[in-house]
Amino acid sequence: MNKMISNIEMGKYLVSPLSKQLDDGRFAASVSIRSGRGRGTHDRVMRFTPSFGCDTAALNYATQQGVIWVNERLN
């Protein structure tokens, strides 16, 4: 089962954190960062190595990493 929290708009980027329960019961974190519109849409998906004991921790980590990535490009 996948769980997503609210998307975060940051300038031209849309950050969408996601967690997924693994076979061992832990949770993986990933984040989608989308920019553009229509045919010019670009979507970068990052999956992270650490696993987490709960979906909230995985979502928080994915959110932090997505925000860091966008901030590096906006500054």
PDB file of C-alpha atoms in Angstrom:
ATOM      1  CA  MET A   1       0.000   0.000   0.000  1.00  0.00           C
ATOM      2  CA  ASN A   2       1.271   3.464  -0.891  1.00  0.00           C
ATOM      3  CA  LYS A   3       0.586   6.567   1.145  1.00  0.00           C
ATOM      4  CA  MET A   4       1.056  10.156   0.035  1.00  0.00           C
ATOM      5  CA  ILE A   5       0.756  13.388   1.974  1.00  0.00           C
ATOM      6  CA  SER A   6      -0.192  16.732   0.519  1.00  0.00           C
ATOM      7  CA  ASN A   7       1.780  18.035  -2.414  1.00  0.00           C
ATOM      8  CA  ILE A   8       3.972  21.070  -1.832  1.00  0.00           C
ATOM      9  CA  GLU A   9       4.200  23.793  -4.473  1.00  0.00           C
ATOM     10  CA  MET A  10       7.584  25.518  -4.597  1.00  0.00           C
ATOM     11  CA  GLY A  11       7.936  27.977  -7.444  1.00  0.00           C
ATOM     12  CA  LYS A  12       7.658  26.000 -10.692  1.00  0.00           C
ATOM     13  CA  TYR A  13       8.023  22.668  -8.852  1.00  0.00           C
ATOM     14  CA  LEU A  14       5.452  20.337  -7.292  1.00  0.00           C
ATOM     15  CA  VAL A  15       6.911  18.073  -4.583  1.00  0.00           C
ATOM     16  CA  SER A  16       4.934  14.863  -3.903  1.00  0.00           C
ATOM     17  CA  PRO A  17       6.323  12.630  -1.103  1.00  0.00           C
ATOM     18  CA  LEU A  18       5.322   8.964  -1.035  1.00  0.00           C
ATOM     19  CA  SER A  19       5.832   6.004   1.297  1.00  0.00           C
ATOM     20  CA  LYS A  20       5.427   2.317   0.467  1.00  0.00           C
ATOM     21  CA  GLN A  21       5.280  -0.609   2.857  1.00  0.00           C
ATOM     22  CA  LEU A  22       7.972  -3.187   2.161  1.00  0.00           C
ATOM     23  CA  ASP A  23       7.663  -6.969   2.461  1.00  0.00           C
ATOM     24  CA  ASP A  24       9.412  -6.872   5.858  1.00  0.00           C
ATOM     25  CA  GLY A  25       6.841  -4.413   7.256  1.00  0.00           C
ATOM     26  CA  ARG A  26       9.139  -1.372   7.142  1.00  0.00           C
ATOM     27  CA  PHE A  27       8.526   1.620   4.878  1.00  0.00           C
ATOM     28  CA  ALA A  28      10.423   3.012   1.890  1.00  0.00           C
ATOM     29  CA  ALA A  29      10.441   6.707   1.002  1.00  0.00           C
ATOM     30  CA  SER A  30      10.336   8.312  -2.422  1.00  0.00           C
ATOM     31  CA  VAL A  31       9.490  11.712  -3.832  1.00  0.00           C
ATOM     32  CA  SER A  32       8.238  12.963  -7.176  1.00  0.00           C
ATOM     33  CA  ILE A  33       9.299  16.447  -8.255  1.00  0.00           C
ATOM     34  CA  ARG A  34       7.322  17.744 -11.220  1.00  0.00           C
ATOM     35  CA  SER A  35       7.836  20.861 -13.279  1.00  0.00           C
ATOM     36  CA  GLY A  36       6.273  22.214 -16.451  1.00  0.00           C
ATOM     37  CA  ARG A  37       2.830  21.760 -17.933  1.00  0.00           C
ATOM     38  CA  GLY A  38       1.252  19.681 -20.672  1.00  0.00           C
ATOM     39  CA  ARG A  39       3.738  18.217 -23.131  1.00  0.00           C
ATOM     40  CA  GLY A  40       6.542  20.101 -21.388  1.00  0.00           C
ATOM     41  CA  THR A  41       6.047  18.286 -18.078  1.00  0.00           C
ATOM     42  CA  HIS A  42       9.131  16.768 -16.483  1.00  0.00           C
ATOM     43  CA  ASP A  43       8.817  14.414 -13.505  1.00  0.00           C
ATOM     44  CA  ARG A  44      11.867  13.373 -11.474  1.00  0.00           C
ATOM     45  CA  VAL A  45      11.330  10.483  -9.051  1.00  0.00           C
ATOM     46  CA  MET A  46      13.867   9.761  -6.317  1.00  0.00           C
ATOM     47  CA  ARG A  47      13.792   6.583  -4.230  1.00  0.00           C
ATOM     48  CA  PHE A  48      15.777   6.521  -1.018  1.00  0.00           C
ATOM     49  CA  THR A  49      17.828   3.716   0.516  1.00  0.00           C
ATOM     50  CA  PRO A  50      16.981   3.976   4.220  1.00  0.00           C
ATOM     51  CA  SER A  51      13.857   2.180   5.409  1.00  0.00           C
ATOM     52  CA  PHE A  52      11.683   3.440   8.246  1.00  0.00           C
ATOM     53  CA  GLY A  53       9.627   1.929  11.038  1.00  0.00           C
ATOM     54  CA  CYS A  54       6.488   3.900  10.157  1.00  0.00           C
ATOM     55  CA  ASP A  55       4.982   5.585   7.127  1.00  0.00           C
ATOM     56  CA  THR A  56       5.082   9.020   8.779  1.00  0.00           C
ATOM     57  CA  ALA A  57       8.863   8.883   9.186  1.00  0.00           C
ATOM     58  CA  ALA A  58       9.270   7.805   5.547  1.00  0.00           C
ATOM     59  CA  LEU A  59       6.997  10.621   4.342  1.00  0.00           C
ATOM     60  CA  ASN A  60       8.825  13.194   6.455  1.00  0.00           C
ATOM     61  CA  TYR A  61      12.182  12.063   5.055  1.00  0.00           C
ATOM     62  CA  ALA A  62      10.898  12.165   1.469  1.00  0.00           C
ATOM     63  CA  THR A  63       9.465  15.643   2.042  1.00  0.00           C
ATOM     64  CA  GLN A  64      12.739  16.945   3.482  1.00  0.00           C
ATOM     65  CA  GLN A  65      14.790  15.518   0.625  1.00  0.00           C
ATOM     66  CA  GLY A  66      12.423  16.913  -2.007  1.00  0.00           C
ATOM     67  CA  VAL A  67      12.463  20.381  -0.445  1.00  0.00           C
ATOM     68  CA  ILE A  68      16.272  20.323  -0.232  1.00  0.00           C
ATOM     69  CA  TRP A  69      16.526  19.339  -3.915  1.00  0.00           C
ATOM     70  CA  VAL A  70      14.177  22.138  -5.020  1.00  0.00           C
ATOM     71  CA  ASN A  71      15.819  24.765  -2.788  1.00  0.00           C
ATOM     72  CA  GLU A  72      19.204  23.962  -4.345  1.00  0.00           C
ATOM     73  CA  ARG A  73      17.760  24.791  -7.765  1.00  0.00           C
ATOM     74  CA  LEU A  74      15.840  27.901  -6.705  1.00  0.00           C
ATOM     75  CA  ASN A  75      18.796  29.560  -4.937  1.00  0.00           C
TER      76      ASN A  75
END
